[in-house]
Structure formats: C-alpha cells, structure tokens
mmCIF file of C-alpha atoms in Angstrom:
data_model
loop_
_atom_site.group_PDB
_atom_site.id
_atom_site.type_symbol
_atom_site.label_atom_id
_atom_site.label_comp_id
_atom_site.label_asym_id
_atom_site.label_seq_id
_atom_site.Cartn_x
_atom_site.Cartn_y
_atom_site.Cartn_z
ATOM 1 C CA THR Z 114 -26.051 -32.157 19.073
ATOM 2 C CA ALA Z 115 -29.043 -33.502 17.234
ATOM 3 C CA GLU Z 116 -30.682 -33.730 20.721
ATOM 4 C CA VAL Z 117 -30.203 -30.161 21.539
ATOM 5 C CA ARG Z 118 -31.588 -29.187 17.942
ATOM 6 C CA ASP Z 119 -34.653 -31.488 18.740
ATOM 7 C CA ALA Z 120 -34.965 -29.749 22.123
ATOM 8 C CA PHE Z 121 -35.340 -26.456 20.203
ATOM 9 C CA VAL Z 122 -38.103 -27.822 18.036
ATOM 10 C CA LYS Z 123 -39.887 -28.991 21.322
ATOM 11 C CA ALA Z 124 -39.234 -25.432 22.667
ATOM 12 C CA PHE Z 125 -40.897 -23.743 19.630
ATOM 13 C CA SER Z 126 -43.969 -26.050 20.278
ATOM 14 C CA VAL Z 127 -44.647 -24.600 23.591
ATOM 15 C CA ALA Z 128 -43.635 -21.027 22.859
ATOM 16 C CA THR Z 129 -46.499 -18.608 23.141
ATOM 17 C CA THR Z 130 -45.296 -15.222 23.391
ATOM 18 C CA PRO Z 131 -43.095 -12.940 21.197
ATOM 19 C CA ASP Z 132 -40.557 -12.941 24.116
ATOM 20 C CA SER Z 133 -40.165 -16.618 24.138
ATOM 21 C CA ILE Z 134 -39.817 -16.788 20.334
ATOM 22 C CA GLN Z 135 -37.222 -14.098 20.720
ATOM 23 C CA ARG Z 136 -35.183 -15.825 23.186
ATOM 24 C CA ILE Z 137 -35.218 -19.254 21.333
ATOM 25 C CA CYS Z 138 -34.275 -17.655 18.090
ATOM 26 C CA GLY Z 139 -31.664 -15.923 19.854
ATOM 27 C CA ALA Z 140 -30.023 -18.912 21.148
ATOM 28 C CA ILE Z 141 -30.257 -20.426 17.500
ATOM 29 C CA MET Z 142 -28.636 -17.572 16.139
ATOM 30 C CA ASN Z 143 -25.599 -17.861 18.461
ATOM 31 C CA ILE Z 144 -25.560 -21.684 17.796
ATOM 32 C CA THR Z 145 -25.692 -21.075 13.875
ATOM 33 C CA LYS Z 146 -22.899 -18.689 14.064
ATOM 34 C CA ASN Z 147 -20.428 -21.183 12.802
ATOM 35 C CA GLU Z 148 -20.742 -23.896 9.844
ATOM 36 C CA GLU Z 149 -21.078 -26.945 12.181
ATOM 37 C CA GLY Z 150 -24.252 -25.006 13.667
ATOM 38 C CA LYS Z 151 -25.607 -24.161 10.257
ATOM 39 C CA LYS Z 152 -25.468 -27.604 9.118
ATOM 40 C CA LEU Z 153 -27.012 -29.096 12.442
ATOM 41 C CA PHE Z 154 -29.900 -26.537 12.128
ATOM 42 C CA ALA Z 155 -30.560 -27.014 8.405
ATOM 43 C CA THR Z 156 -33.382 -29.229 8.858
ATOM 44 C CA GLU Z 157 -37.086 -29.394 7.852
ATOM 45 C CA ALA Z 158 -38.005 -29.748 11.489
ATOM 46 C CA ILE Z 159 -36.379 -26.574 12.202
ATOM 47 C CA ARG Z 160 -37.578 -24.872 9.150
ATOM 48 C CA ASP Z 161 -41.115 -25.684 9.876
ATOM 49 C CA ALA Z 162 -40.610 -24.575 13.551
ATOM 50 C CA LEU Z 163 -39.434 -21.017 12.224
ATOM 51 C CA LEU Z 164 -42.143 -20.845 9.977
ATOM 52 C CA LYS Z 165 -44.592 -21.406 12.972
ATOM 53 C CA ALA Z 166 -42.769 -18.784 14.853
ATOM 54 C CA PHE Z 167 -43.571 -16.166 12.358
ATOM 55 C CA SER Z 168 -47.060 -16.478 13.514
ATOM 56 C CA ILE Z 169 -46.134 -15.466 17.293
ATOM 57 C CA ALA Z 170 -43.351 -12.907 16.512
ATOM 58 C CA THR Z 171 -45.486 -9.906 16.484
ATOM 59 C CA THR Z 172 -42.821 -7.623 17.823
ATOM 60 C CA ASP Z 173 -39.543 -5.925 16.185
ATOM 61 C CA ASP Z 174 -37.165 -7.865 18.571
ATOM 62 C CA SER Z 175 -39.140 -11.176 17.788
ATOM 63 C CA ILE Z 176 -39.261 -10.816 13.999
ATOM 64 C CA GLN Z 177 -35.851 -9.629 13.982
ATOM 65 C CA ARG Z 178 -34.552 -13.055 15.666
ATOM 66 C CA VAL Z 179 -36.785 -15.185 13.721
ATOM 67 C CA CYS Z 180 -35.089 -13.558 10.576
ATOM 68 C CA GLY Z 181 -31.510 -13.663 12.207
ATOM 69 C CA ALA Z 182 -32.037 -17.554 12.809
ATOM 70 C CA ILE Z 183 -32.960 -18.118 9.255
ATOM 71 C CA MET Z 184 -30.208 -15.590 7.897
ATOM 72 C CA ASN Z 185 -27.590 -17.502 10.126
ATOM 73 C CA ILE Z 186 -28.846 -21.128 8.886
ATOM 74 C CA THR Z 187 -29.191 -20.131 5.283
ATOM 75 C CA SER Z 188 -25.599 -18.973 5.219
ATOM 76 C CA ASN Z 189 -25.192 -22.721 4.611
ATOM 77 C CA ASP Z 190 -25.600 -23.589 0.774
ATOM 78 C CA GLU Z 191 -27.927 -26.613 1.477
ATOM 79 C CA ALA Z 192 -29.969 -24.711 3.537
ATOM 80 C CA LYS Z 193 -30.625 -22.057 0.873
ATOM 81 C CA LYS Z 194 -32.634 -24.633 -0.921
ATOM 82 C CA LEU Z 195 -34.225 -26.012 2.159
ATOM 83 C CA PHE Z 196 -35.701 -22.645 3.048
ATOM 84 C CA ALA Z 197 -36.624 -21.623 -0.646
ATOM 85 C CA THR Z 198 -40.258 -22.456 -0.123
ATOM 86 C CA THR Z 199 -43.586 -20.624 -0.705
ATOM 87 C CA ALA Z 200 -44.342 -20.860 2.763
ATOM 88 C CA ILE Z 201 -41.141 -19.381 4.019
ATOM 89 C CA ARG Z 202 -41.437 -16.541 1.249
ATOM 90 C CA ASP Z 203 -44.913 -15.538 2.419
ATOM 91 C CA ALA Z 204 -43.992 -15.443 6.086
ATOM 92 C CA LEU Z 205 -41.124 -13.166 5.198
ATOM 93 C CA LEU Z 206 -43.396 -11.059 3.316
ATOM 94 C CA LYS Z 207 -45.788 -10.865 6.131
ATOM 95 C CA ALA Z 208 -42.686 -10.102 8.385
ATOM 96 C CA PHE Z 209 -42.150 -6.765 6.596
ATOM 97 C CA SER Z 210 -45.541 -5.907 8.150
ATOM 98 C CA VAL Z 211 -44.122 -6.469 11.628
ATOM 99 C CA ALA Z 212 -40.801 -4.876 11.282
ATOM 100 C CA THR Z 213 -40.821 -1.277 11.950
ATOM 101 C CA THR Z 214 -37.475 -0.441 12.721
ATOM 102 C CA ALA Z 215 -34.261 -0.202 10.410
ATOM 103 C CA GLU Z 216 -32.671 -2.980 12.493
ATOM 104 C CA SER Z 217 -35.891 -5.641 12.207
ATOM 105 C CA ILE Z 218 -36.101 -4.515 8.425
ATOM 106 C CA ARG Z 219 -32.382 -5.272 7.854
ATOM 107 C CA TRP Z 220 -33.041 -8.916 9.451
ATOM 108 C CA VAL Z 221 -35.703 -9.535 7.009
ATOM 109 C CA CYS Z 222 -34.039 -8.391 4.236
ATOM 110 C CA GLY Z 223 -31.085 -10.424 5.227
ATOM 111 C CA ALA Z 224 -33.094 -13.730 5.436
ATOM 112 C CA ILE Z 225 -34.514 -12.944 2.151
ATOM 113 C CA TRP Z 226 -30.813 -12.140 0.568
ATOM 114 C CA ASN Z 227 -29.336 -15.608 1.779
ATOM 115 C CA ILE Z 228 -32.086 -17.454 0.434
ATOM 116 C CA THR Z 229 -32.203 -15.819 -2.845
ATOM 117 C CA VAL Z 230 -28.748 -16.282 -3.574
ATOM 118 C CA ASP Z 231 -29.721 -19.670 -4.905
ATOM 119 C CA ASP Z 232 -31.546 -19.933 -8.378
ATOM 120 C CA LYS Z 233 -34.504 -21.494 -6.826
ATOM 121 C CA GLY Z 234 -34.982 -18.813 -4.229
ATOM 122 C CA GLN Z 235 -34.441 -16.219 -6.950
ATOM 123 C CA LYS Z 236 -37.386 -17.409 -9.032
ATOM 124 C CA LEU Z 237 -39.664 -17.955 -5.679
ATOM 125 C CA PHE Z 238 -39.016 -14.675 -4.448
ATOM 126 C CA ALA Z 239 -39.344 -12.722 -7.837
ATOM 127 C CA ILE Z 240 -42.805 -11.531 -7.198
ATOM 128 C CA GLU Z 241 -44.583 -8.167 -6.903
ATOM 129 C CA ALA Z 242 -45.333 -8.648 -3.490
ATOM 130 C CA ILE Z 243 -41.864 -8.860 -2.459
ATOM 131 C CA ARG Z 244 -40.844 -5.682 -4.582
ATOM 132 C CA ASP Z 245 -43.817 -3.744 -3.049
ATOM 133 C CA ALA Z 246 -42.478 -4.813 0.336
ATOM 134 C CA PHE Z 247 -38.974 -3.487 -0.449
ATOM 135 C CA LEU Z 248 -40.442 -0.547 -1.777
ATOM 136 C CA ASN Z 249 -42.557 0.147 1.438
ATOM 137 C CA ALA Z 250 -39.698 -0.599 3.514
ATOM 138 C CA HIS Z 251 -37.493 1.989 1.885
ATOM 139 C CA ILE Z 252 -40.213 4.708 2.410
ATOM 140 C CA LEU Z 253 -40.475 3.571 6.192
ATOM 141 C CA LEU Z 254 -36.665 4.173 6.391
ATOM 142 C CA ALA Z 255 -36.240 7.308 4.106
ATOM 143 C CA PRO Z 256 -36.598 9.705 7.269
ATOM 144 C CA VAL Z 257 -34.044 7.589 9.101
ATOM 145 C CA VAL Z 258 -31.417 7.447 6.129
ATOM 146 C CA THR Z 259 -31.727 11.000 5.380
ATOM 147 C CA THR Z 260 -31.174 12.213 8.973
ATOM 148 C CA GLY Z 261 -27.987 10.175 8.808
ATOM 149 C CA CYS Z 262 -29.085 7.644 11.788
ATOM 150 C CA ILE Z 263 -28.151 4.604 9.674
ATOM 151 C CA THR Z 264 -24.470 4.184 9.123
ATOM 152 C CA GLY Z 265 -22.210 1.750 7.753
#
C-alpha cells in the first residue's frame, strides 16, 4: 500500500548505518519483485530516498541492496525515466568505488542496465566516466573471471 511505501521513505530518513540501509533496501527488493510493487515504489520520494541512501551505503552488501532496489523498481518502464537523472547516474558512478566484489558490481551494473534501456537513460549515461568505471570494474574482476569463480 501507499502507507507502507511512505513508511519506507521515513525509514530512510532515520537510517544512519550501512546495515540499516542494507536491510531497508533488501525489504524493498522483496516487495518490488512483482509488477504491483515496482509500480508502487516508482515515485520521486523513493527515488530521492534511494539517492540519499548511496551516501550511507559504504559496504559491498549495502551498495548491492541499494542497487538491487533500483534494479527491481526500474524493471518498470515508467520508472526507467524517473530514475534517469544526473544525480542517480552520479551516485551509481560513485557506487563503483564502493563495490569491490563480483556480486556488488553485478548489481551496480544491473541498475545501470535497467535505466539505460530507455533513450533518456542511454544519453544520460553515455559519458567517459561511466565507460572508465566499467573498465575499472573489469580490471578488478579479471582475476576472478580467469580463475573460473564466476559462472553463469
């Protein structure tokens, strides 16, 4: 319901640790697995709360959950446009510096992927800094990929 969604916005306002952000965003990931949840959470208030969450998400697990929430919500076509902002782009770009595991990098990339399916997102993310972040992530993951630790 809208009341539950609004309670999440309030929860973000008092969250002060990576663990609290991880848990809030993990719950949002669960709620937004279906279309009804994606539509319910595709609001400016949720987008802005997730944007602020990036500044607190300083661990792999917390950045993974913030990006996972964005990835789930932006599976909805309208949400792609809503999240295609310079502020979200810059936060996702910064997330690459926090994401140091294959799993957390996968979620950062997934959030970017969903947003860039839309023309607005493609244009917004077509910058050198994003290219460089992807290249650096590839360099970070190269030892993992070559040893066969990533499958799928």
